[in-house]
């Protein structure tokens, strides 16, 4: 009682390379990272949580998302899942795991909101009640797949130490 909430504060991002996979799937952009960071901290602010000051691009999670997007199955959920999942062509999972979100029309901002709305993802990625000192939020996004439009995105994020 009588305590005020933390201010919105500012954040920095590492930027992202806008890489492409071997099969041409578009990867994380700086705009993905910036829109995610802004919405993530806005949600924290609206819920009286301290902001996170650093957001970074994660090439290891992007490798995993590329693996998903390059599945030869016409079903976008074929390779969906965490480490240990196997694509329809038998290729085992690669890259690093994180909180996953996907679908048509997603942006960095919309996946930040989706993860807040899911209690298990909120506990993992937002960590209410945990200090944000020395914390970075890592993000990767892919746009499209080998048989999907670029508006179909997959995203992965995780809480890491900086």
mmCIF file of C-alpha atoms in Angstrom:
data_model
loop_
_atom_site.group_PDB
_atom_site.id
_atom_site.type_symbol
_atom_site.label_atom_id
_atom_site.label_comp_id
_atom_site.label_asym_id
_atom_site.label_seq_id
_atom_site.Cartn_x
_atom_site.Cartn_y
_atom_site.Cartn_z
ATOM 1 C CA UNK A 1 0.000 0.000 0.000
ATOM 2 C CA UNK A 2 1.203 3.490 -0.825
ATOM 3 C CA UNK A 3 3.936 2.264 -3.142
ATOM 4 C CA UNK A 4 4.072 3.441 -6.722
ATOM 5 C CA UNK A 5 4.641 1.296 -9.776
ATOM 6 C CA UNK A 6 7.912 1.424 -11.716
ATOM 7 C CA UNK A 7 8.093 3.874 -14.607
ATOM 8 C CA UNK A 8 7.961 2.642 -18.187
ATOM 9 C CA UNK A 9 11.638 3.468 -18.667
ATOM 10 C CA UNK A 10 13.648 2.929 -21.811
ATOM 11 C CA UNK A 11 15.186 -0.105 -23.446
ATOM 12 C CA UNK A 12 17.849 -1.007 -25.966
ATOM 13 C CA UNK A 13 17.824 -3.678 -28.639
ATOM 14 C CA UNK A 14 20.696 -5.450 -30.297
ATOM 15 C CA UNK A 15 19.137 -5.095 -33.731
ATOM 16 C CA UNK A 16 18.631 -8.122 -35.966
ATOM 17 C CA UNK A 17 20.248 -9.145 -39.251
ATOM 18 C CA UNK A 18 17.127 -9.890 -41.366
ATOM 19 C CA UNK A 19 18.797 -13.167 -42.354
ATOM 20 C CA UNK A 20 17.301 -15.729 -44.716
ATOM 21 C CA UNK A 21 17.352 -19.487 -44.260
ATOM 22 C CA UNK A 22 18.929 -21.840 -46.781
ATOM 23 C CA UNK A 23 15.502 -22.189 -48.423
ATOM 24 C CA UNK A 24 14.762 -18.449 -48.410
ATOM 25 C CA UNK A 25 12.593 -18.038 -45.303
ATOM 26 C CA UNK A 26 12.895 -14.476 -43.965
ATOM 27 C CA UNK A 27 14.232 -14.120 -40.435
ATOM 28 C CA UNK A 28 14.158 -11.658 -37.571
ATOM 29 C CA UNK A 29 14.214 -7.947 -38.380
ATOM 30 C CA UNK A 30 15.159 -5.048 -36.162
ATOM 31 C CA UNK A 31 11.509 -3.907 -36.452
ATOM 32 C CA UNK A 32 10.377 -7.297 -35.035
ATOM 33 C CA UNK A 33 12.673 -6.856 -32.057
ATOM 34 C CA UNK A 34 11.738 -3.210 -31.446
ATOM 35 C CA UNK A 35 7.959 -3.760 -31.660
ATOM 36 C CA UNK A 36 8.246 -6.766 -29.341
ATOM 37 C CA UNK A 37 10.339 -4.827 -26.795
ATOM 38 C CA UNK A 38 7.988 -1.830 -26.785
ATOM 39 C CA UNK A 39 4.870 -3.972 -26.285
ATOM 40 C CA UNK A 40 6.553 -6.274 -23.755
ATOM 41 C CA UNK A 41 7.546 -3.333 -21.543
ATOM 42 C CA UNK A 42 4.171 -1.627 -22.058
ATOM 43 C CA UNK A 43 2.486 -4.766 -20.715
ATOM 44 C CA UNK A 44 4.900 -4.890 -17.770
ATOM 45 C CA UNK A 45 4.217 -1.202 -17.039
ATOM 46 C CA UNK A 46 0.436 -1.682 -17.209
ATOM 47 C CA UNK A 47 0.774 -4.489 -14.674
ATOM 48 C CA UNK A 48 3.099 -2.614 -12.298
ATOM 49 C CA UNK A 49 6.149 -4.725 -13.172
ATOM 50 C CA UNK A 50 9.626 -3.247 -13.648
ATOM 51 C CA UNK A 51 10.744 -2.873 -17.281
ATOM 52 C CA UNK A 52 13.415 -4.971 -18.946
ATOM 53 C CA UNK A 53 16.170 -2.776 -20.320
ATOM 54 C CA UNK A 54 17.788 -5.045 -22.944
ATOM 55 C CA UNK A 55 16.289 -7.081 -25.775
ATOM 56 C CA UNK A 56 18.503 -9.195 -28.003
ATOM 57 C CA UNK A 57 18.250 -11.136 -31.244
ATOM 58 C CA UNK A 58 18.756 -14.889 -30.772
ATOM 59 C CA UNK A 59 20.259 -16.725 -33.756
ATOM 60 C CA UNK A 60 19.966 -20.113 -32.035
ATOM 61 C CA UNK A 61 16.181 -19.786 -31.613
ATOM 62 C CA UNK A 62 15.957 -18.430 -35.161
ATOM 63 C CA UNK A 63 17.696 -21.612 -36.387
ATOM 64 C CA UNK A 64 14.931 -23.623 -34.696
ATOM 65 C CA UNK A 65 12.205 -21.466 -36.287
ATOM 66 C CA UNK A 66 13.857 -21.856 -39.711
ATOM 67 C CA UNK A 67 13.805 -25.648 -39.145
ATOM 68 C CA UNK A 68 10.049 -25.428 -38.465
ATOM 69 C CA UNK A 69 9.373 -23.157 -41.448
ATOM 70 C CA UNK A 70 11.298 -25.413 -43.834
ATOM 71 C CA UNK A 71 9.260 -28.527 -43.066
ATOM 72 C CA UNK A 72 8.064 -30.131 -46.312
ATOM 73 C CA UNK A 73 4.629 -30.752 -44.791
ATOM 74 C CA UNK A 74 1.788 -28.461 -45.927
ATOM 75 C CA UNK A 75 0.624 -28.444 -42.278
ATOM 76 C CA UNK A 76 2.293 -25.481 -40.475
ATOM 77 C CA UNK A 77 1.954 -27.405 -37.198
ATOM 78 C CA UNK A 78 4.002 -30.371 -38.479
ATOM 79 C CA UNK A 79 7.243 -29.220 -36.870
ATOM 80 C CA UNK A 80 5.607 -27.213 -34.085
ATOM 81 C CA UNK A 81 6.879 -28.079 -30.662
ATOM 82 C CA UNK A 82 9.805 -27.965 -28.358
ATOM 83 C CA UNK A 83 13.183 -29.694 -28.501
ATOM 84 C CA UNK A 84 12.743 -33.334 -29.394
ATOM 85 C CA UNK A 85 10.021 -32.850 -31.997
ATOM 86 C CA UNK A 86 10.627 -34.361 -35.432
ATOM 87 C CA UNK A 87 9.437 -33.082 -38.816
ATOM 88 C CA UNK A 88 7.401 -35.199 -41.230
ATOM 89 C CA UNK A 89 10.594 -35.904 -43.205
ATOM 90 C CA UNK A 90 12.282 -37.333 -40.096
ATOM 91 C CA UNK A 91 14.691 -34.430 -39.575
ATOM 92 C CA UNK A 92 15.174 -33.982 -35.812
ATOM 93 C CA UNK A 93 14.860 -30.584 -34.181
ATOM 94 C CA UNK A 94 17.761 -28.143 -34.220
ATOM 95 C CA UNK A 95 18.518 -24.836 -32.529
ATOM 96 C CA UNK A 96 17.411 -23.573 -29.154
ATOM 97 C CA UNK A 97 14.063 -23.730 -27.438
ATOM 98 C CA UNK A 98 11.934 -20.852 -26.200
ATOM 99 C CA UNK A 99 8.362 -19.756 -25.690
ATOM 100 C CA UNK A 100 6.639 -20.269 -29.049
ATOM 101 C CA UNK A 101 3.905 -18.308 -30.826
ATOM 102 C CA UNK A 102 2.765 -18.432 -34.402
ATOM 103 C CA UNK A 103 0.059 -17.588 -36.852
ATOM 104 C CA UNK A 104 -1.002 -15.262 -39.618
ATOM 105 C CA UNK A 105 -0.521 -11.548 -39.160
ATOM 106 C CA UNK A 106 1.638 -11.735 -36.032
ATOM 107 C CA UNK A 107 4.156 -9.040 -35.218
ATOM 108 C CA UNK A 108 6.608 -8.652 -32.377
ATOM 109 C CA UNK A 109 3.920 -6.702 -30.535
ATOM 110 C CA UNK A 110 1.149 -9.274 -31.025
ATOM 111 C CA UNK A 111 3.280 -12.173 -29.795
ATOM 112 C CA UNK A 112 4.224 -10.172 -26.677
ATOM 113 C CA UNK A 113 0.496 -9.852 -25.976
ATOM 114 C CA UNK A 114 -0.205 -13.539 -26.708
ATOM 115 C CA UNK A 115 2.496 -14.623 -24.281
ATOM 116 C CA UNK A 116 1.098 -12.350 -21.555
ATOM 117 C CA UNK A 117 -2.396 -13.801 -22.069
ATOM 118 C CA UNK A 118 -1.136 -17.379 -21.555
ATOM 119 C CA UNK A 119 -0.530 -18.080 -17.854
ATOM 120 C CA UNK A 120 2.246 -20.616 -18.482
ATOM 121 C CA UNK A 121 4.020 -18.315 -20.955
ATOM 122 C CA UNK A 122 3.524 -15.333 -18.626
ATOM 123 C CA UNK A 123 5.221 -17.236 -15.809
ATOM 124 C CA UNK A 124 8.112 -18.237 -18.080
ATOM 125 C CA UNK A 125 8.682 -15.042 -20.064
ATOM 126 C CA UNK A 126 7.379 -12.187 -17.909
ATOM 127 C CA UNK A 127 8.247 -13.688 -14.504
ATOM 128 C CA UNK A 128 6.112 -11.476 -12.255
ATOM 129 C CA UNK A 129 7.840 -10.917 -8.923
ATOM 130 C CA UNK A 130 11.346 -11.490 -10.317
ATOM 131 C CA UNK A 131 13.987 -8.771 -10.547
ATOM 132 C CA UNK A 132 14.901 -7.644 -14.058
ATOM 133 C CA UNK A 133 18.455 -6.684 -13.065
ATOM 134 C CA UNK A 134 20.921 -8.323 -15.455
ATOM 135 C CA UNK A 135 18.114 -9.722 -17.621
ATOM 136 C CA UNK A 136 17.836 -9.756 -21.390
ATOM 137 C CA UNK A 137 14.863 -10.993 -23.349
ATOM 138 C CA UNK A 138 15.982 -12.897 -26.441
ATOM 139 C CA UNK A 139 13.710 -13.016 -29.510
ATOM 140 C CA UNK A 140 13.653 -14.619 -32.938
ATOM 141 C CA UNK A 141 10.970 -14.421 -35.635
ATOM 142 C CA UNK A 142 10.513 -16.022 -39.040
ATOM 143 C CA UNK A 143 8.232 -14.734 -41.781
ATOM 144 C CA UNK A 144 6.598 -17.433 -43.880
ATOM 145 C CA UNK A 145 7.770 -20.884 -44.772
ATOM 146 C CA UNK A 146 8.522 -22.906 -47.868
ATOM 147 C CA UNK A 147 4.799 -23.241 -48.562
ATOM 148 C CA UNK A 148 3.395 -20.330 -46.515
ATOM 149 C CA UNK A 149 2.964 -16.611 -47.150
ATOM 150 C CA UNK A 150 5.314 -14.165 -45.443
ATOM 151 C CA UNK A 151 2.392 -13.040 -43.261
ATOM 152 C CA UNK A 152 2.565 -16.377 -41.397
ATOM 153 C CA UNK A 153 5.051 -15.834 -38.592
ATOM 154 C CA UNK A 154 6.671 -18.002 -35.980
ATOM 155 C CA UNK A 155 8.272 -16.428 -32.922
ATOM 156 C CA UNK A 156 10.345 -17.646 -30.011
ATOM 157 C CA UNK A 157 11.467 -15.731 -26.922
ATOM 158 C CA UNK A 158 13.246 -16.524 -23.697
ATOM 159 C CA UNK A 159 14.445 -14.826 -20.517
ATOM 160 C CA UNK A 160 18.262 -14.922 -20.314
ATOM 161 C CA UNK A 161 21.046 -13.398 -18.227
ATOM 162 C CA UNK A 162 23.052 -10.622 -19.856
#
